[in-house]
Coordinates of N, CA and C in Angstrom, one line a residue:
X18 N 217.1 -9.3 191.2 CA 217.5 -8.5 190.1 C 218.9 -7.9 190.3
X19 N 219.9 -7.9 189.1 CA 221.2 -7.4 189.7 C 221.4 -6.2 189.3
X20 N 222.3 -5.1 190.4 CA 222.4 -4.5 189.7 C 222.6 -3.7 188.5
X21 N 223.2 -3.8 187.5 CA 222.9 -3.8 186.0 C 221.4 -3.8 185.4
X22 N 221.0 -4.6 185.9 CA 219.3 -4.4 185.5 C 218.4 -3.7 185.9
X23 N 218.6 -3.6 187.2 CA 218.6 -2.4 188.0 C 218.2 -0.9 187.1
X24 N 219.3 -0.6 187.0 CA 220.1 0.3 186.0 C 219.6 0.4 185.3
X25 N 219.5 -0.4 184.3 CA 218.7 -0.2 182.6 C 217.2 0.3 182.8
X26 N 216.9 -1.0 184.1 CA 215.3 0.0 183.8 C 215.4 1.0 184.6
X27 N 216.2 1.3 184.9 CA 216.0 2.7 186.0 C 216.3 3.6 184.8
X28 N 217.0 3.5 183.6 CA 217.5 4.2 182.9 C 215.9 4.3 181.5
X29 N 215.5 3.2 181.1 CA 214.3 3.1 180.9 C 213.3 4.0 181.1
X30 N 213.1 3.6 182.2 CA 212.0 4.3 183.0 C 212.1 6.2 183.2
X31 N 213.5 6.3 183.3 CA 213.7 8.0 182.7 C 213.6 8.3 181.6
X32 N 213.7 7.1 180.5 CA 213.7 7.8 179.1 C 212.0 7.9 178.7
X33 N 211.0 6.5 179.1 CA 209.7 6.8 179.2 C 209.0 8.2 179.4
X34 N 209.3 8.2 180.9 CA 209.3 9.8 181.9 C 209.1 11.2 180.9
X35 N 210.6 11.2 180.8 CA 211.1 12.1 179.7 C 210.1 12.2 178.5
X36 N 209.8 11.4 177.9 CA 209.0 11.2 177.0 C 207.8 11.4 176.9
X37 N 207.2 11.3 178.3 CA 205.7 11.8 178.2 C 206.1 12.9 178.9
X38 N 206.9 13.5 179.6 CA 206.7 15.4 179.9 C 206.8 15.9 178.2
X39 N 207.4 15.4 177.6 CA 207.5 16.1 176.1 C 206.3 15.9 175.5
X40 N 205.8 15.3 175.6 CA 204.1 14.9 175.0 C 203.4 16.2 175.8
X41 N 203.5 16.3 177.1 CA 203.2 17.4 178.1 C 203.2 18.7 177.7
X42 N 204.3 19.2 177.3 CA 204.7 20.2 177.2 C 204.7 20.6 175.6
X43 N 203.6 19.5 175.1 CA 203.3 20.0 173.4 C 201.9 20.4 173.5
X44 N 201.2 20.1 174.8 CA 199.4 19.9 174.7 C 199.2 22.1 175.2
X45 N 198.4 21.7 174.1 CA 198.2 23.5 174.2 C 196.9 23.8 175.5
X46 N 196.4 24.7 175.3 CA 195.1 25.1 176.3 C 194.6 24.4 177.0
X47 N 193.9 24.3 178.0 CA 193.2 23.2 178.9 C 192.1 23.7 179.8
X48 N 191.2 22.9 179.1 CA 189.7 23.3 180.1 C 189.0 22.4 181.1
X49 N 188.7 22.7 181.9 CA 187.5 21.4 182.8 C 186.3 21.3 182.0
X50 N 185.5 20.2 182.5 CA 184.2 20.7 182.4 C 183.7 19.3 180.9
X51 N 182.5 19.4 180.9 CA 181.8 19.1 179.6 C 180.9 19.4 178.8
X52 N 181.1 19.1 177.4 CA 180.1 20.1 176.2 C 179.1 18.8 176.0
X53 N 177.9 19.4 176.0 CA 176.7 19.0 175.1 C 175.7 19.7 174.4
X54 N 175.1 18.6 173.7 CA 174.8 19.7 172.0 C 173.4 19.3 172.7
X55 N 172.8 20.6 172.5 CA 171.2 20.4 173.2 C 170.1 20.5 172.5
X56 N 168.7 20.3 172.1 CA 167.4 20.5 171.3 C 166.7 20.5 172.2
X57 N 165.8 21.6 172.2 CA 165.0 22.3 173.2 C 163.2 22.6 172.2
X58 N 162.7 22.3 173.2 CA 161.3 22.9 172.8 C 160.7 23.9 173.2
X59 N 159.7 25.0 172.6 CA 159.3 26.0 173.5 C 158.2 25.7 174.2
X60 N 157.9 27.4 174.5 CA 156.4 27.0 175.4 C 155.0 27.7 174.2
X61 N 155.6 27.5 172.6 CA 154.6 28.2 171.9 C 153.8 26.3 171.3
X62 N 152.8 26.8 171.8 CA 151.9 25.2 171.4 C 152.0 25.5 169.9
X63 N 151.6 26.1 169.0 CA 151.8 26.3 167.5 C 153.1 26.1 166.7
X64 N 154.1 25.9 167.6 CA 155.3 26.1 167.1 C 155.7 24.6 166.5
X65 N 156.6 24.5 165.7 CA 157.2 23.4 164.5 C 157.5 22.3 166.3
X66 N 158.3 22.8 167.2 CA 159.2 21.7 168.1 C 158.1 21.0 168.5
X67 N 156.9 21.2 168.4 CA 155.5 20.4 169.1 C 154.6 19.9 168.1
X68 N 155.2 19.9 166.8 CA 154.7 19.1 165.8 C 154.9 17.7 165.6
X69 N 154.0 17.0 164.8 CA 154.5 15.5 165.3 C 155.0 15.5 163.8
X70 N 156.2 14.8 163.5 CA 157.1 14.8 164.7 C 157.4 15.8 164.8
X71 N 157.9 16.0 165.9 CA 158.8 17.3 166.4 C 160.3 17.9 165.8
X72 N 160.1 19.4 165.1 CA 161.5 19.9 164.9 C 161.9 20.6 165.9
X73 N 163.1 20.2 166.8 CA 163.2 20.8 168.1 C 164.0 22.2 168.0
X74 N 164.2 22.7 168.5 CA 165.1 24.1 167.9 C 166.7 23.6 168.5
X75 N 167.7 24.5 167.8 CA 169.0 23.8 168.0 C 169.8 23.7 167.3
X76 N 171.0 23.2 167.0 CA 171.7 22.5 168.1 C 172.1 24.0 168.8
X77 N 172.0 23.5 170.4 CA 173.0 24.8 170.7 C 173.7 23.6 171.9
X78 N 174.8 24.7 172.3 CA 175.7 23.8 172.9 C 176.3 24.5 174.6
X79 N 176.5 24.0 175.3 CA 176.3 23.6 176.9 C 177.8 23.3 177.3
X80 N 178.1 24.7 178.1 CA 179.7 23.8 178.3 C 178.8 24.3 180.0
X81 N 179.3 23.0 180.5 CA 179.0 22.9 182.5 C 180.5 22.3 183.1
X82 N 180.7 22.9 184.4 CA 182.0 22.3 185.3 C 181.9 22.5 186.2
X83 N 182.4 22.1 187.8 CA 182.0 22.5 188.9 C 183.2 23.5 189.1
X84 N 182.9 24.8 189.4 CA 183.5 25.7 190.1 C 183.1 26.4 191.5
X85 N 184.0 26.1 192.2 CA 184.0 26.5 193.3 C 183.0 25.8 194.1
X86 N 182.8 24.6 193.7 CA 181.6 23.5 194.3 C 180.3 23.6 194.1
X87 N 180.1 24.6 193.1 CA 179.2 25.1 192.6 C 179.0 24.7 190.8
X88 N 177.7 24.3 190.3 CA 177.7 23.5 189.0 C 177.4 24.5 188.3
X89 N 178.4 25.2 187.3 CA 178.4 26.4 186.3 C 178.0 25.9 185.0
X90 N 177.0 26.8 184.2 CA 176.8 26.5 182.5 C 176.4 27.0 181.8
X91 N 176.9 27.3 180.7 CA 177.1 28.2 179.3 C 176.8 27.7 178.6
X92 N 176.0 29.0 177.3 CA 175.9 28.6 176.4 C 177.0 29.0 175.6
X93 N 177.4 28.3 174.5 CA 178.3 29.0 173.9 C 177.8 28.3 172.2
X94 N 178.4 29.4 171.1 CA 178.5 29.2 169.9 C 179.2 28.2 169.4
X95 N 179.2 28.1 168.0 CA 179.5 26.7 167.4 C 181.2 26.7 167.5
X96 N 181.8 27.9 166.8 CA 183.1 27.8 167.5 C 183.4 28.2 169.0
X97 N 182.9 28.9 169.6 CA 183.5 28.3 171.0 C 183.6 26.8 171.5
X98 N 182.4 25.9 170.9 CA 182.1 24.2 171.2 C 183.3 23.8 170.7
X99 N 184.1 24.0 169.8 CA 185.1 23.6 168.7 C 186.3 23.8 169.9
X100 N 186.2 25.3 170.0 CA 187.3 25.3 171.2 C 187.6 24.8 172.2
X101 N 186.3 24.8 173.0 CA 186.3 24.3 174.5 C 186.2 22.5 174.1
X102 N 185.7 22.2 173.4 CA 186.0 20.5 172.8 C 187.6 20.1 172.8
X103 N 188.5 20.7 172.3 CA 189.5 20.7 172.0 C 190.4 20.9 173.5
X104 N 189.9 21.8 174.1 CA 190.9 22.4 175.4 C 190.2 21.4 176.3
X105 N 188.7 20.6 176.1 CA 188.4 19.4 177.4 C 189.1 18.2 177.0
X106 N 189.3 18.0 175.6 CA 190.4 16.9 175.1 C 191.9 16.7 175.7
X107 N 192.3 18.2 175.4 CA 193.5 18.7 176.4 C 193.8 18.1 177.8
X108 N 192.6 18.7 178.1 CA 192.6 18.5 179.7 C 192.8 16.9 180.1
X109 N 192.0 16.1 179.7 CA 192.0 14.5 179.9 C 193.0 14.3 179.4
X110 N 193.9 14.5 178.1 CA 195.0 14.1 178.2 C 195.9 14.6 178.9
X111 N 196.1 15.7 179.5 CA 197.2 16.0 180.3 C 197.0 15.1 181.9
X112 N 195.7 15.0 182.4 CA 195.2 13.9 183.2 C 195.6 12.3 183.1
X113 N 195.9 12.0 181.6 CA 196.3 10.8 181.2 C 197.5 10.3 181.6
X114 N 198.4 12.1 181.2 CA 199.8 11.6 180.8 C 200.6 12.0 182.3
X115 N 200.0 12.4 183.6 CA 200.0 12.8 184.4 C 200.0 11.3 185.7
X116 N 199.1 10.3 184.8 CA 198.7 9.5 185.9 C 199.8 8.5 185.7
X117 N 200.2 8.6 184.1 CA 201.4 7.8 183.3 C 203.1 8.1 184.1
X118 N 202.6 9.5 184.2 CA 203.8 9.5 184.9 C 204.2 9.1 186.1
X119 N 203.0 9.4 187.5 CA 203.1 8.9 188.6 C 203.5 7.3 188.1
X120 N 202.9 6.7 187.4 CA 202.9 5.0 187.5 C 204.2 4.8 187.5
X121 N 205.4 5.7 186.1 CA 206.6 5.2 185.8 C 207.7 5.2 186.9
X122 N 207.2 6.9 187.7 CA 207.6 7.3 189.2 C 208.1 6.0 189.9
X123 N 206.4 5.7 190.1 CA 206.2 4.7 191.6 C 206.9 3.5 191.1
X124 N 207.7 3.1 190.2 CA 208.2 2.0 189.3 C 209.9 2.4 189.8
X125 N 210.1 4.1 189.4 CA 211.7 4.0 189.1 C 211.8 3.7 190.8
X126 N 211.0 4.4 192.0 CA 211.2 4.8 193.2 C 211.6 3.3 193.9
X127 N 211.1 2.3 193.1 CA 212.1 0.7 193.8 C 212.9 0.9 193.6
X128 N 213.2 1.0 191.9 CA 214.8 0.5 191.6 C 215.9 1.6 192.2
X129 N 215.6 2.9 192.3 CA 216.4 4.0 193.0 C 217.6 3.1 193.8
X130 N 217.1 2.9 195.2 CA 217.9 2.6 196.4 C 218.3 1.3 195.7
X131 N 217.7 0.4 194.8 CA 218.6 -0.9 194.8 C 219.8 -0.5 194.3
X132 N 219.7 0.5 193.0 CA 220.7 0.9 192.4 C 222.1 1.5 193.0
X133 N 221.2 2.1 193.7 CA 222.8 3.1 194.7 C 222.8 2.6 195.4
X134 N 222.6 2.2 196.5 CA 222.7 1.0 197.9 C 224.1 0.0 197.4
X135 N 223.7 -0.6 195.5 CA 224.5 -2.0 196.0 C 225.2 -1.2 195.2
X136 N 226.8 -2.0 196.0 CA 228.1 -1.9 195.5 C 228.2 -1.9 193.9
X137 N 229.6 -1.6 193.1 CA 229.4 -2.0 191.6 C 230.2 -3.0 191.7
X138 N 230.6 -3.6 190.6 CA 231.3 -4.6 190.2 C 232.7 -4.4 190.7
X139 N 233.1 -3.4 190.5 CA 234.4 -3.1 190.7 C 234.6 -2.4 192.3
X140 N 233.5 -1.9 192.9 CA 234.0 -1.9 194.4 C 233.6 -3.2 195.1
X141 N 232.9 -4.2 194.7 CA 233.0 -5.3 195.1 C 234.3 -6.0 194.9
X142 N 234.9 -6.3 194.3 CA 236.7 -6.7 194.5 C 237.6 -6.1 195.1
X143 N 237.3 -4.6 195.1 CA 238.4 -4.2 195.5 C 238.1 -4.1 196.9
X144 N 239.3 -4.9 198.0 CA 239.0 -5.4 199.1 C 239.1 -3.6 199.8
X145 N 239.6 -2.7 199.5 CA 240.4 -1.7 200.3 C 238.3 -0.3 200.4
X146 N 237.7 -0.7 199.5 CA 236.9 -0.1 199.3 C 235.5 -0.6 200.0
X147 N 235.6 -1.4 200.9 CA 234.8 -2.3 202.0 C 234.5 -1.9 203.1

């Protein structure tokens, strides 16, 4: 590859970069963890959830994550699910755009040294610059 081409994608590859820290740095809140919407039965044998068929009681909703190595989990309301749905959305894309970036990284980090290493066009002729 010659230098010049070099170059462009090296130049490329920073405008990509660039491009997803700005995607980055538009993603609001960010949570770990995952929501699920739950139906539960009791322990009242008369009750509707043990009817055939069964109306289970619910939806309620389950946010769990490991903290501190330890498996955490809440109940939370329909808008908190809304929120925390939204901020685990967050999260995996900032994970996305994070992994996007290492990749464009580990890409420019060849062309780097080829770029500056080789001479230009013009300190290759000029014999005094050797």
């Amino acid at each position: 590859m010659s230098v010049r081409r070099d170059q462009v994608a090296l130049a490329e590859a920073e405008r990509r970069y660039r491009a997803l820290a700005h995607q980055l740095a538009e993603i609001g809140f960010i949570h770990g963890g995952s929501l699920v919407k739950r139906f539960t039965r009791c322990a009242n044998p008369r009750c509707r959830c043990r009817a055939d068929p069964p109306q289970l009681h619910g939806p309620y909703w389950q946010w769990s994550a490991k903290v501190a190595g330890k498996t955490v989990t809440r109940r939370l309301s329909q808008a908190e699910a809304e929120r925390y749905s939204e901020w685990i959305a967050n999260d995996r894309r900032v994970a996305h755009l994070i992994a996007e970036m290492r990749r464009i990284a580990d890409q420019a980090i060849t062309l780097i040294p080829r770029a500056e290493d080789r001479p230009s066009a013009s300190q290759a002729s000029d014999p005094k610059q050797r």
